[in-house]
PDB file of C-alpha atoms and ligand atoms in Angstrom:
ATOM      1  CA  UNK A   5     -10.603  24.069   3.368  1.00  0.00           C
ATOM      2  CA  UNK A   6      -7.699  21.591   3.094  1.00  0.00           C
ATOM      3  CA  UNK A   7      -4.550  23.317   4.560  1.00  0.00           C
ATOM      4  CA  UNK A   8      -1.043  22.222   3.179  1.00  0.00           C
ATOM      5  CA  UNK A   9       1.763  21.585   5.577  1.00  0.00           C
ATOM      6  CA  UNK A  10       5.338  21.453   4.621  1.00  0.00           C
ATOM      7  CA  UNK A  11       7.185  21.050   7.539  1.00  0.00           C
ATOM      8  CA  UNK A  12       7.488  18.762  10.389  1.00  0.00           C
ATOM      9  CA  UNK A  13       7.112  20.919  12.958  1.00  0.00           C
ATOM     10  CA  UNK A  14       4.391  22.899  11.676  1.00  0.00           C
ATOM     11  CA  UNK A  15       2.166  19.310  11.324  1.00  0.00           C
ATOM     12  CA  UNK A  16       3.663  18.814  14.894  1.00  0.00           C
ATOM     13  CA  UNK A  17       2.616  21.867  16.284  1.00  0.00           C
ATOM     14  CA  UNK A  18      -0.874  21.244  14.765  1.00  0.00           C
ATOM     15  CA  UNK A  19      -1.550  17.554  16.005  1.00  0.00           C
ATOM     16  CA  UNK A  20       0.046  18.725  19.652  1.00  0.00           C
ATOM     17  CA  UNK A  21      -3.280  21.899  19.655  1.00  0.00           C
ATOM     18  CA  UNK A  22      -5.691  18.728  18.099  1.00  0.00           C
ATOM     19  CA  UNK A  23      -4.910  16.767  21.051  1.00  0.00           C
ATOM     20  CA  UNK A  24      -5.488  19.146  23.581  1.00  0.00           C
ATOM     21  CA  UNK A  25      -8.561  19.920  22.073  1.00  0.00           C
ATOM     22  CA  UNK A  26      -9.627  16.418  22.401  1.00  0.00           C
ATOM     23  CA  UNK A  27      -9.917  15.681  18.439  1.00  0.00           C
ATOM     24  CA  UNK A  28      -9.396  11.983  16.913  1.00  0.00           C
ATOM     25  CA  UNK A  29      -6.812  12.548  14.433  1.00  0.00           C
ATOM     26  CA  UNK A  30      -7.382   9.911  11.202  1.00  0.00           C
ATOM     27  CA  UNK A  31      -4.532   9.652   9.368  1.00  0.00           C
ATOM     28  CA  UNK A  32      -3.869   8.755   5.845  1.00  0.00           C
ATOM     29  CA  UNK A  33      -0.201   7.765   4.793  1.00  0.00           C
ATOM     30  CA  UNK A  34       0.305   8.300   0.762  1.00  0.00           C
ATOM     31  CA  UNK A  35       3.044   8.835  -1.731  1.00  0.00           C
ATOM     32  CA  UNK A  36       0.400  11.072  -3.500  1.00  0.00           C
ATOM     33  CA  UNK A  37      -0.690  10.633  -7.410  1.00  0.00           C
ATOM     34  CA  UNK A  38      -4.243  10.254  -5.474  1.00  0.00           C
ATOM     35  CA  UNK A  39      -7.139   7.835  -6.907  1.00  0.00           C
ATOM     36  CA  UNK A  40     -10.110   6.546  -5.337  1.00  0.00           C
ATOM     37  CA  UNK A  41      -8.381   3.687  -3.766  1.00  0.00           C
ATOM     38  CA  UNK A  42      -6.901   6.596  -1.759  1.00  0.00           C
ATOM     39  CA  UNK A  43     -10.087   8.089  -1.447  1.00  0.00           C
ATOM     40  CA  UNK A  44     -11.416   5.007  -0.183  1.00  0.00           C
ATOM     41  CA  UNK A  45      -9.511   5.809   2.978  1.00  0.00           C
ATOM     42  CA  UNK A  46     -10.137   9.524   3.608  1.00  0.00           C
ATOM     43  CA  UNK A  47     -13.359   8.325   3.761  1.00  0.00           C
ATOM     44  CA  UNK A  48     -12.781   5.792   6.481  1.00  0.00           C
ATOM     45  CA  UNK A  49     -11.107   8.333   8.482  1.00  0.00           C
ATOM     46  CA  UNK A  50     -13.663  11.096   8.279  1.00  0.00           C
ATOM     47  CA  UNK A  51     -16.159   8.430   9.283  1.00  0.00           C
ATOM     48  CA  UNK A  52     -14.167   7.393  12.237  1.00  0.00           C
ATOM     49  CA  UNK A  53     -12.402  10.806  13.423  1.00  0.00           C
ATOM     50  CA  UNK A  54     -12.737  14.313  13.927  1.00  0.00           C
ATOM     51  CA  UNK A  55      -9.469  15.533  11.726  1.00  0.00           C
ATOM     52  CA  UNK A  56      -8.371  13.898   8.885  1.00  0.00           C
ATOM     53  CA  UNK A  57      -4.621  14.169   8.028  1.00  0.00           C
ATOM     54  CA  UNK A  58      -2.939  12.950   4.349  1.00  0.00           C
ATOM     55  CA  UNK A  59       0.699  12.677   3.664  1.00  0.00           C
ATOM     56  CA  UNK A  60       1.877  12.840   0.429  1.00  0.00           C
ATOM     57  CA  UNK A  61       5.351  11.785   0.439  1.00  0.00           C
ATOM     58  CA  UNK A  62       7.497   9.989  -2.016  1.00  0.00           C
ATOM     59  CA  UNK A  63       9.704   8.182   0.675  1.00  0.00           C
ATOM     60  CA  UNK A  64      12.938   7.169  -1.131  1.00  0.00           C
ATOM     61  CA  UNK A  65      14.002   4.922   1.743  1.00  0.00           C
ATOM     62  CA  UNK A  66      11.519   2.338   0.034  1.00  0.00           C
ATOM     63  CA  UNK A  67      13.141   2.178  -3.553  1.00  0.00           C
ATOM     64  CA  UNK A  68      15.985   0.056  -4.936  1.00  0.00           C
ATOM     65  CA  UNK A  69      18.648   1.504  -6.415  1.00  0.00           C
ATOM     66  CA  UNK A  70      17.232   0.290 -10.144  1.00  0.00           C
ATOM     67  CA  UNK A  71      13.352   1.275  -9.106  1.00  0.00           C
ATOM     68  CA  UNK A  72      11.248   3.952  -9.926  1.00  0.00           C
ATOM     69  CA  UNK A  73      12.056   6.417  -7.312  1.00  0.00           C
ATOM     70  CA  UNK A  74      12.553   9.217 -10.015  1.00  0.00           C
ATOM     71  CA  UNK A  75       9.660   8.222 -12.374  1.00  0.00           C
ATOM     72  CA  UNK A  76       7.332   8.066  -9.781  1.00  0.00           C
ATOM     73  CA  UNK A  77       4.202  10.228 -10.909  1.00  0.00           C
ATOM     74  CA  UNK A  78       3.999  13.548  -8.533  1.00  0.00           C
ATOM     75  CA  UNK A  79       1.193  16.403  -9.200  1.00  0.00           C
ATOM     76  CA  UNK A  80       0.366  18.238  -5.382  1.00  0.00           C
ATOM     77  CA  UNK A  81      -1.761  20.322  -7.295  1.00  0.00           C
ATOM     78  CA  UNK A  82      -4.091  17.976  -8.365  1.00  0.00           C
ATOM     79  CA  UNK A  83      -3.741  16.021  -5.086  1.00  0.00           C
ATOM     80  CA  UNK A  84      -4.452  19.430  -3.149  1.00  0.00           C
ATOM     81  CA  UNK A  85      -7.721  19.092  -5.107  1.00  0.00           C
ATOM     82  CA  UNK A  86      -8.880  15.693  -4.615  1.00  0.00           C
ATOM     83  CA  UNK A  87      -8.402  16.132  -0.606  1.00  0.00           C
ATOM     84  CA  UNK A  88     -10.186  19.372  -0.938  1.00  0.00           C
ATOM     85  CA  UNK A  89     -13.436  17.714  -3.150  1.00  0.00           C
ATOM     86  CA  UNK A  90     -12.820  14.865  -0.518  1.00  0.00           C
ATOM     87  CA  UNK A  91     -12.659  17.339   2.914  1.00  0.00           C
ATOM     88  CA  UNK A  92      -9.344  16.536   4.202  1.00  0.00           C
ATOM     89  CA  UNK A  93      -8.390  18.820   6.697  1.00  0.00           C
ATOM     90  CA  UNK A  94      -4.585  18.893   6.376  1.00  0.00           C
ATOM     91  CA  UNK A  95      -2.171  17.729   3.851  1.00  0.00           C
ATOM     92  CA  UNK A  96       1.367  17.099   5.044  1.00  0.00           C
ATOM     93  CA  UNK A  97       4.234  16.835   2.630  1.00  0.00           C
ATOM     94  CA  UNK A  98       7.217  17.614   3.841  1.00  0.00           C
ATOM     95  CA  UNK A  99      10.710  17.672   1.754  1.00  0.00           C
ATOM     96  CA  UNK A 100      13.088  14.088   1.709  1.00  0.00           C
ATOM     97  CA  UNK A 101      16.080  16.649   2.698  1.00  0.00           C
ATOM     98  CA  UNK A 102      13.939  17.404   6.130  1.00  0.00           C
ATOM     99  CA  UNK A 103      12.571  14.328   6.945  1.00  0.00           C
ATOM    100  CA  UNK A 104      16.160  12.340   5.981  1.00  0.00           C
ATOM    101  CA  UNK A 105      18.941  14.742   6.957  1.00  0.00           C
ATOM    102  CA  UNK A 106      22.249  14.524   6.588  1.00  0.00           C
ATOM    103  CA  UNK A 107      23.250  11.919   8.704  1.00  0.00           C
ATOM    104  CA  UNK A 108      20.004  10.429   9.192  1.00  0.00           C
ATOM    105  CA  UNK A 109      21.019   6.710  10.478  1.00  0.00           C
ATOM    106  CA  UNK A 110      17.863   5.280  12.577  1.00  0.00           C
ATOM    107  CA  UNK A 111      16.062   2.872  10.572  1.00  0.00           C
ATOM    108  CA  UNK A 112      12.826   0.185  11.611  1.00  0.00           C
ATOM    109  CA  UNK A 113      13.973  -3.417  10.902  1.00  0.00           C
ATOM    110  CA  UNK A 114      11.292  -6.389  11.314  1.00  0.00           C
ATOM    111  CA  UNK A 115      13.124 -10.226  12.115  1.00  0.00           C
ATOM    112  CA  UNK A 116      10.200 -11.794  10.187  1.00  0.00           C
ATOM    113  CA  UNK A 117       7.243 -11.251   7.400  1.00  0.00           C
ATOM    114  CA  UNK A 118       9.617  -9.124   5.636  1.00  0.00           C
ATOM    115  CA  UNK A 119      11.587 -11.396   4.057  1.00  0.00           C
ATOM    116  CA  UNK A 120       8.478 -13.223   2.061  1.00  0.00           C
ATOM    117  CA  UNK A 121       6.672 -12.225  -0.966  1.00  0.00           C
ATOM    118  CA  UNK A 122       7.514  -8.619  -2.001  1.00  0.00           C
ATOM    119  CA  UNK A 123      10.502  -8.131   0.632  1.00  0.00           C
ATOM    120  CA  UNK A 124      11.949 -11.041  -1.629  1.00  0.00           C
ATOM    121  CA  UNK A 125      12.362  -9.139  -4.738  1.00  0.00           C
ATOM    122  CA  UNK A 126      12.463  -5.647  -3.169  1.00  0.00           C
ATOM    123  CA  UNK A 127      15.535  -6.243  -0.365  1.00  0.00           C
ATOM    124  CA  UNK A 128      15.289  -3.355   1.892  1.00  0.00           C
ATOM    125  CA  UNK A 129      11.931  -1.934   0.869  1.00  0.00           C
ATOM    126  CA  UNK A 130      10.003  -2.868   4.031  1.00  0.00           C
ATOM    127  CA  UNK A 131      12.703  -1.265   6.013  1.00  0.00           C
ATOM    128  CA  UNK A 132      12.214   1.848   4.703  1.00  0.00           C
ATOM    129  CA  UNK A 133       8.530   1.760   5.292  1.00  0.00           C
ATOM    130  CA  UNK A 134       8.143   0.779   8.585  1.00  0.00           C
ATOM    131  CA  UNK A 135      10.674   3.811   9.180  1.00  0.00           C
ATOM    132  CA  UNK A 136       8.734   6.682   7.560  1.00  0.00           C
ATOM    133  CA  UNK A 137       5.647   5.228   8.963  1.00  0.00           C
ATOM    134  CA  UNK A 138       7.206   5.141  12.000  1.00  0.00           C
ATOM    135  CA  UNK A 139       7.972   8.899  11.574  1.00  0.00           C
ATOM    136  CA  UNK A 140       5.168   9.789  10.116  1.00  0.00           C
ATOM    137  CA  UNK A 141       3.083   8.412  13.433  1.00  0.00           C
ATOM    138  CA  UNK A 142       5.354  10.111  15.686  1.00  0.00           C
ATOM    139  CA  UNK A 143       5.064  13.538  13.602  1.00  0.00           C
ATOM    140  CA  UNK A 144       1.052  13.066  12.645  1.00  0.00           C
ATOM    141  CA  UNK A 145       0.550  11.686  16.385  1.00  0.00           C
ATOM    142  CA  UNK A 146      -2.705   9.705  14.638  1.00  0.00           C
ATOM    143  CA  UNK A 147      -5.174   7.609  16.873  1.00  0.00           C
ATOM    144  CA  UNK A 148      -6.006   6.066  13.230  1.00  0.00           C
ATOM    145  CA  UNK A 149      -4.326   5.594  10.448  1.00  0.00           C
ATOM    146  CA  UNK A 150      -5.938   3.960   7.083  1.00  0.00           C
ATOM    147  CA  UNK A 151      -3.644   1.678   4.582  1.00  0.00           C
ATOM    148  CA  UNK A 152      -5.544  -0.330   1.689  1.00  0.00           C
ATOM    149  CA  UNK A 153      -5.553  -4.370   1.582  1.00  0.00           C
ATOM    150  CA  UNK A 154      -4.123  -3.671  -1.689  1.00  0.00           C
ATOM    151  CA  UNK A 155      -0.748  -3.642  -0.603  1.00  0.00           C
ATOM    152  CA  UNK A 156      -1.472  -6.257   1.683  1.00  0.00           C
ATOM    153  CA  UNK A 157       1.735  -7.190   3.391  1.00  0.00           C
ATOM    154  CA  UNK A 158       3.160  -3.989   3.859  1.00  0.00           C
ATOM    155  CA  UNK A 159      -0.778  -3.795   5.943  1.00  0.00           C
ATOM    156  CA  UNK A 160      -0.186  -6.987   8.093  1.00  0.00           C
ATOM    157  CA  UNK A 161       3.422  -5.740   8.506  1.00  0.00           C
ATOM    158  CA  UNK A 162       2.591  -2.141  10.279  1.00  0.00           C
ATOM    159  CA  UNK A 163       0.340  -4.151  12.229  1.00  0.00           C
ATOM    160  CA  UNK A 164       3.074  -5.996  13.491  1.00  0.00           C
ATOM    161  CA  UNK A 165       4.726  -3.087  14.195  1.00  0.00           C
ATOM    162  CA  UNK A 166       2.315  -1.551  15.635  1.00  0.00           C
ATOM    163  CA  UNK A 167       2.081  -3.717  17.904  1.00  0.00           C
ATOM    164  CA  UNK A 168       5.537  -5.363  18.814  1.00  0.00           C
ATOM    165  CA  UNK A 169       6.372  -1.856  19.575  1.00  0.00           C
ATOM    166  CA  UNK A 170       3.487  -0.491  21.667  1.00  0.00           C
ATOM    167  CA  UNK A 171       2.253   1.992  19.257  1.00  0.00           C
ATOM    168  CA  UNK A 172      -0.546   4.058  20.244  1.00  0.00           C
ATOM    169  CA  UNK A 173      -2.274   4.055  16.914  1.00  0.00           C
ATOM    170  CA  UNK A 174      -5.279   1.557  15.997  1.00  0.00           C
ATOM    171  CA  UNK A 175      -3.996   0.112  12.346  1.00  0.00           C
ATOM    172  CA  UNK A 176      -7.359   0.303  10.475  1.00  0.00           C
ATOM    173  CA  UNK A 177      -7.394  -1.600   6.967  1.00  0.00           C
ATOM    174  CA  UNK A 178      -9.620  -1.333   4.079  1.00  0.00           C
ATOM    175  CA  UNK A 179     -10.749  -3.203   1.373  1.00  0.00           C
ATOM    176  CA  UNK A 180      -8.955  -2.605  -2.155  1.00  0.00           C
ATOM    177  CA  UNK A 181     -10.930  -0.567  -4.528  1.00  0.00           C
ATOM    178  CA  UNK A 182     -11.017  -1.430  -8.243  1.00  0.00           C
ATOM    179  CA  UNK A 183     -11.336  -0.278 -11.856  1.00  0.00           C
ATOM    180  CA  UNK A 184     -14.833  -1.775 -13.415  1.00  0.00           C
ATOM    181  CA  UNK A 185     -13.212  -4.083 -14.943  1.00  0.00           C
ATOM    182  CA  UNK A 186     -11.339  -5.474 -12.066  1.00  0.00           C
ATOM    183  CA  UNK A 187      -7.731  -3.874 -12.097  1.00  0.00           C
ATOM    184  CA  UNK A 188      -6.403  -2.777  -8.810  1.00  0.00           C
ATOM    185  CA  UNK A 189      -5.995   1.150  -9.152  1.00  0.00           C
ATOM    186  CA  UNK A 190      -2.680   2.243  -8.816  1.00  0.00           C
ATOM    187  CA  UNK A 191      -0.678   5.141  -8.758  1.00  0.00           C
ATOM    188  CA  UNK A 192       1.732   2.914 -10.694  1.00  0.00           C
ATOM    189  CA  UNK A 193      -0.832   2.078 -13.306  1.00  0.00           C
ATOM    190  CA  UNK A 194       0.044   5.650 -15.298  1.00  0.00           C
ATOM    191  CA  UNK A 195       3.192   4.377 -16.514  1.00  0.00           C
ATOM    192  CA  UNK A 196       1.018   1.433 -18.422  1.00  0.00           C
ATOM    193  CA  UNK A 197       0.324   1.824 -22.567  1.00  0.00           C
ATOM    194  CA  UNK A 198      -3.286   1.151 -23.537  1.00  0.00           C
ATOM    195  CA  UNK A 199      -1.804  -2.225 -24.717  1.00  0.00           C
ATOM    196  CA  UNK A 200      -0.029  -2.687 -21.364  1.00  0.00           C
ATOM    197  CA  UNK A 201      -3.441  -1.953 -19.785  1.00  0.00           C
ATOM    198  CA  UNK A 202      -4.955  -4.882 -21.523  1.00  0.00           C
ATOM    199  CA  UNK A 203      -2.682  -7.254 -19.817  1.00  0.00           C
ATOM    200  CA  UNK A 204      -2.499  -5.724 -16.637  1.00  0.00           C
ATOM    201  CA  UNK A 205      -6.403  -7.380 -16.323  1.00  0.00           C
ATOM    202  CA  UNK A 206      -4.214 -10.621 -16.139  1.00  0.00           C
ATOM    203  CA  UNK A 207      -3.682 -10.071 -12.381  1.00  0.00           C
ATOM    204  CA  UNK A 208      -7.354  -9.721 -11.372  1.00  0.00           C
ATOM    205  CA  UNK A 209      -8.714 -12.244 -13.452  1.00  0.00           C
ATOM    206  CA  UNK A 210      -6.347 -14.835 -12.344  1.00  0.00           C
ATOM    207  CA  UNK A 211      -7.023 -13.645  -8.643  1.00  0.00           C
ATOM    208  CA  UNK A 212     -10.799 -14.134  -9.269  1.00  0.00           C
ATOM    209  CA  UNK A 213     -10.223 -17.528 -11.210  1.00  0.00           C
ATOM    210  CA  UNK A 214      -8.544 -19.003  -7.536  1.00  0.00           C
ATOM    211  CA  UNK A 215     -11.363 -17.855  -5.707  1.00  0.00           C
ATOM    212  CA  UNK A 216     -14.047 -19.373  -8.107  1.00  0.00           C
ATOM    213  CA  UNK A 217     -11.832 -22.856  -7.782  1.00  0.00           C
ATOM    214  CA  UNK A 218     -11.717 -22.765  -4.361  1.00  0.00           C
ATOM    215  CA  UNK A 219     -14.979 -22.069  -4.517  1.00  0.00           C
ATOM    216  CA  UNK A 220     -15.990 -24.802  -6.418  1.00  0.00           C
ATOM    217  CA  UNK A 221     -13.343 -27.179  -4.130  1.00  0.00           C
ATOM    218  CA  UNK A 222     -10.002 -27.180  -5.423  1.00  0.00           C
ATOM    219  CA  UNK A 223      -7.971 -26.728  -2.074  1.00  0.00           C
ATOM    220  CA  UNK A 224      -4.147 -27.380  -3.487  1.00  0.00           C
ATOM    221  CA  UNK A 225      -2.241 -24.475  -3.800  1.00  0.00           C
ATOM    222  CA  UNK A 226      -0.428 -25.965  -6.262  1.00  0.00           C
ATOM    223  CA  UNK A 227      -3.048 -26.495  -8.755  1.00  0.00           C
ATOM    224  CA  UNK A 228      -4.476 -23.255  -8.446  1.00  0.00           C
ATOM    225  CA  UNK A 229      -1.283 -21.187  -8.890  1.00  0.00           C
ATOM    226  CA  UNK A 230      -0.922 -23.334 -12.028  1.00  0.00           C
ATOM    227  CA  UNK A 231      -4.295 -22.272 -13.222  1.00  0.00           C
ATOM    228  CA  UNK A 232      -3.446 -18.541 -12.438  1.00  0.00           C
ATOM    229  CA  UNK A 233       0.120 -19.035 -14.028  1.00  0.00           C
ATOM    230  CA  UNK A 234      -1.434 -20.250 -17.514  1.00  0.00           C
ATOM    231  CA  UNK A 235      -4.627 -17.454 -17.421  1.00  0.00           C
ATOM    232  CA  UNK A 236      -1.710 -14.675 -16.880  1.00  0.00           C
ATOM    233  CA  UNK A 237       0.797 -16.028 -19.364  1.00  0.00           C
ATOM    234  CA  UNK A 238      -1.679 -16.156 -21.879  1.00  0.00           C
ATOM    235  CA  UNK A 239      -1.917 -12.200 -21.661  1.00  0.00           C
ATOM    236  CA  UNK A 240       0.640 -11.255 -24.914  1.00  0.00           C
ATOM    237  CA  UNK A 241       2.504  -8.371 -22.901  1.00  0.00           C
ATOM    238  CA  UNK A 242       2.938 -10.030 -19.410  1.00  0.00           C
ATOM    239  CA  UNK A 243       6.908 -10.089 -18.984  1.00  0.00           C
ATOM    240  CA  UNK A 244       7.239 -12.095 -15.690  1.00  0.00           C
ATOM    241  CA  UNK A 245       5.166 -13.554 -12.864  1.00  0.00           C
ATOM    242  CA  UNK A 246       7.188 -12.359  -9.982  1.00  0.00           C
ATOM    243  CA  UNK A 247       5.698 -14.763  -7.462  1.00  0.00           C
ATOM    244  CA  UNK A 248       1.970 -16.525  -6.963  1.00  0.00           C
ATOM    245  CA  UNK A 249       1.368 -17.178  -3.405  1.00  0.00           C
ATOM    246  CA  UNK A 250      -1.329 -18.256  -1.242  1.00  0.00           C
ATOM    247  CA  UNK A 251      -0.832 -17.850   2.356  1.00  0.00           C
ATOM    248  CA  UNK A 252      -1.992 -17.310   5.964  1.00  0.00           C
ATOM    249  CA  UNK A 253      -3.547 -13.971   6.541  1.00  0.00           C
ATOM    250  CA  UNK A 254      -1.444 -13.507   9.107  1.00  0.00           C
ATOM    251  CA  UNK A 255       1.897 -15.155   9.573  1.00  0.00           C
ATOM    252  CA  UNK A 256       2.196 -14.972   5.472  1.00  0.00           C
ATOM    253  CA  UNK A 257       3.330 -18.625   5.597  1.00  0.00           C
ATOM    254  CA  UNK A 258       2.839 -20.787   2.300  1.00  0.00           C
ATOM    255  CA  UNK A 259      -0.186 -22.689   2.599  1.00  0.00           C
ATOM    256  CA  UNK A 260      -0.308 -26.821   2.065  1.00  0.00           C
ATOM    257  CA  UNK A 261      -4.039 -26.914   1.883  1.00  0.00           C
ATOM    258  CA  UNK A 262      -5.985 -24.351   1.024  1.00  0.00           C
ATOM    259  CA  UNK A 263      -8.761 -22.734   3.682  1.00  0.00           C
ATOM    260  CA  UNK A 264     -11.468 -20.386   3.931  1.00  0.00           C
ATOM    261  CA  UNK A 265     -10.115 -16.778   4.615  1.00  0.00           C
ATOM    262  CA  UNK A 266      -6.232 -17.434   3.170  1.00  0.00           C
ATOM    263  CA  UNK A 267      -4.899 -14.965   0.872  1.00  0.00           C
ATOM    264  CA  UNK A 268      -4.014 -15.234  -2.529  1.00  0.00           C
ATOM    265  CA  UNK A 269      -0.912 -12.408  -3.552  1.00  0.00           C
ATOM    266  CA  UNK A 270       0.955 -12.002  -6.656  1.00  0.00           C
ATOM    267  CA  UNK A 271       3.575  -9.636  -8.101  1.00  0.00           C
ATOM    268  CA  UNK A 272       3.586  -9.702 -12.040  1.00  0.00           C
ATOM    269  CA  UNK A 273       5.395  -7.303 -14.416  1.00  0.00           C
ATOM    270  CA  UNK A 274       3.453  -6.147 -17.271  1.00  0.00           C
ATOM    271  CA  UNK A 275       5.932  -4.621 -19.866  1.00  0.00           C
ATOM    272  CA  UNK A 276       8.527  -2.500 -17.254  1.00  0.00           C
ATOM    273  CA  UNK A 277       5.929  -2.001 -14.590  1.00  0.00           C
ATOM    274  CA  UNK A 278       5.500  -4.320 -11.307  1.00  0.00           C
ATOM    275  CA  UNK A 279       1.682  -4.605 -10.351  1.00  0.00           C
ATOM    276  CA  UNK A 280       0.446  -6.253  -7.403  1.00  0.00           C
ATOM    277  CA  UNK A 281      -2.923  -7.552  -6.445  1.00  0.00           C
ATOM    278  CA  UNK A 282      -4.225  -9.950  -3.728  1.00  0.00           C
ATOM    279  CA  UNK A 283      -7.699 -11.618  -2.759  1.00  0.00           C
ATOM    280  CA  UNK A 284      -9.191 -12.846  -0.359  1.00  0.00           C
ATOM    281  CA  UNK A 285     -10.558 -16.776  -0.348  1.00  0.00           C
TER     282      UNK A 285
HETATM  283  P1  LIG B   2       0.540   4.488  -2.075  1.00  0.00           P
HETATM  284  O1  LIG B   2       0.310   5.933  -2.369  1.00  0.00           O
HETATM  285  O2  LIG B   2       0.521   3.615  -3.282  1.00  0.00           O
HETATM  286  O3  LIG B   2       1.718   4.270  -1.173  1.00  0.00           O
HETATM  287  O4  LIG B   2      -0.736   4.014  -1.236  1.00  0.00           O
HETATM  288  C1  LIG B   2      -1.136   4.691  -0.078  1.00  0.00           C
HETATM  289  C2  LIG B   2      -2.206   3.876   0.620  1.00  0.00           C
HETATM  290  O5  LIG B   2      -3.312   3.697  -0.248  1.00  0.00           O
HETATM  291  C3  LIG B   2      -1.718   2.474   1.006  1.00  0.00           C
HETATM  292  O6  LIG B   2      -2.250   2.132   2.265  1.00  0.00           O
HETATM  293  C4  LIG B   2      -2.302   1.620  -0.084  1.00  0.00           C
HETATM  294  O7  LIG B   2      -2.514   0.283   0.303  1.00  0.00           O
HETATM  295  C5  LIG B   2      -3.623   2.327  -0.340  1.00  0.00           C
HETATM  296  N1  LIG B   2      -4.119   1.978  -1.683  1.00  0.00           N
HETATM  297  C6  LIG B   2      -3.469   2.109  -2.868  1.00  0.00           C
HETATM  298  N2  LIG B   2      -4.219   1.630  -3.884  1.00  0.00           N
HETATM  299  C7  LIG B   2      -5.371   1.181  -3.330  1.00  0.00           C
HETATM  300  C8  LIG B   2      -6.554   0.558  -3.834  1.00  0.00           C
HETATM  301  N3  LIG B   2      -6.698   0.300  -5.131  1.00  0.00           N
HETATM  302  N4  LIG B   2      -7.532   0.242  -2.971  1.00  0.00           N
HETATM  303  C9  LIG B   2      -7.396   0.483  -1.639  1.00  0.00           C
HETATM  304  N5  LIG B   2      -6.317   1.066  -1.095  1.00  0.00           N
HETATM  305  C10 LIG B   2      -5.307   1.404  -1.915  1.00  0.00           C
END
């Protein structure tokens, strides 16, 4: 039975008894609309853990002003569902008013990584999750916590954290989980039109196209985010590529030449909504 916990010191309360009962707490940060990328990491945790924790919380710290804060897609009640079918054992969701007060004023900042890729276009958005993950770990007290490849610098960036600050959580990440026909699911992928949907392939086909030209031995960047740009713009409802990168796994540096094991990232609007998608090459 999944039990739902609104406040924070109610979840507190519960990881403090979990501790002193010896369990390993898995936790798995959301901002709820559940699919089975989601999914994908309950199941990690209950592989890996004793108690499996999900948050569903809409942090508003992450959004620009002009963003989709408000649009965002909410439903706990299905949510509460899919971690019951899935055997969560707690949902936490507290309110913004309780976890940002009046007054609130302590926020995470990282020196680098944050400024690159999507911290470019989305000033102030890593700031705001590296806080309410911060939070979250100090309220959740997990020894893991799950976050999908999918959003893959936000994943090497709580790593960082993680470990600049001498968190006692191991950062566990997992692989992104896709539609058959190759789109990335997303939460964010509701607010497409069937049309829309059509061109939102664009991202994963021109992710896969890299790999098979690395594959076959193209190793400049250059060429291959040209080949990506033409496959995407040839989609009719594609608005803007945002940015094609390929880059170090780990320091998110722009690549000259291209090696095994770099990562390919790329933020593209489709109509209104901003989809991103990575790979692996
Ligand atoms: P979100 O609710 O979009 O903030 O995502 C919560 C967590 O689920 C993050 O760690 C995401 O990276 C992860 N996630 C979202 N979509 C996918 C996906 N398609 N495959 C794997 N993980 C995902």
């Amino acid at each position: 039975m999944t039990k739902l916990i609104k406040t924070i010191n109610e979840m507190k309360k519960i990881s403090k008894s979990l501790k002193l009962q010896n369990k390993k707490i898995g936790f798995v940060p959301t901002m709820g609309y559940l699919h089975k990328g989601h999914l994908s990491l309950v199941e990690c945790s209950k592989k890996e853990n004793d108690i499996t924790v999900v948050s569903i919380f809409v942090n508003p710290t992450q959004f620009g002003e002009n963003e989709d804060f408000d649009k965002y897609p909410r439903d706990l009640e299905r949510d509460l569902k899919l971690c019951e079918d899935a055997g969560v054992d707690y949902v936490f969701a507290p309110r913004a008013s309780e976890m940002y007060p009046e007054g609130y004023s302590t926020y995470v900042i990282m020196e680098t990584l944050t400024d690159k890729l999507c911290g470019k276009y989305r000033p102030g958005h890593f700031k705001g999750v590296l806080t309410v993950v911060n939070k979250l770990f100090n309220i959740v007290q997990p020894d893991n916590a799950y976050f999908g490849e999918k959003d893959y610098q936000q994943l090497i960036i709580i790593k960082k954290m993680v470990e600049d600050l001498n968190m006692n959580v191991n950062v566990v990440g997992c692989p992104i989980v896709r539609e058959e026909d190759g789109l990335a699911m997303s939460s964010r992928n509701k607010y497409l039109s069937e049309e829309e949907r059509k061109s939102a392939l664009s991202l994963s086909k021109a992710l896969f196209l890299a790999k098979e030209l690395f594959e076959k031995g193209e190793t400049n960047p250059q060429k291959l985010k040209e080949e990506m740009k033409k496959l995407i713009l040839s989609y009719p409802l594609v608005k803007e590529i945002q940015y094609i990168e390929i880059v170090d796994p780990i320091t998110l540096e722009e690549k000259q030449k291209v090696e095994k094991g770099d990562r390919v990232l790329l933020a593209v609007f489709v109509g209104d909504t901003r989809l991103i998608d990575n790979i692996k090459l």
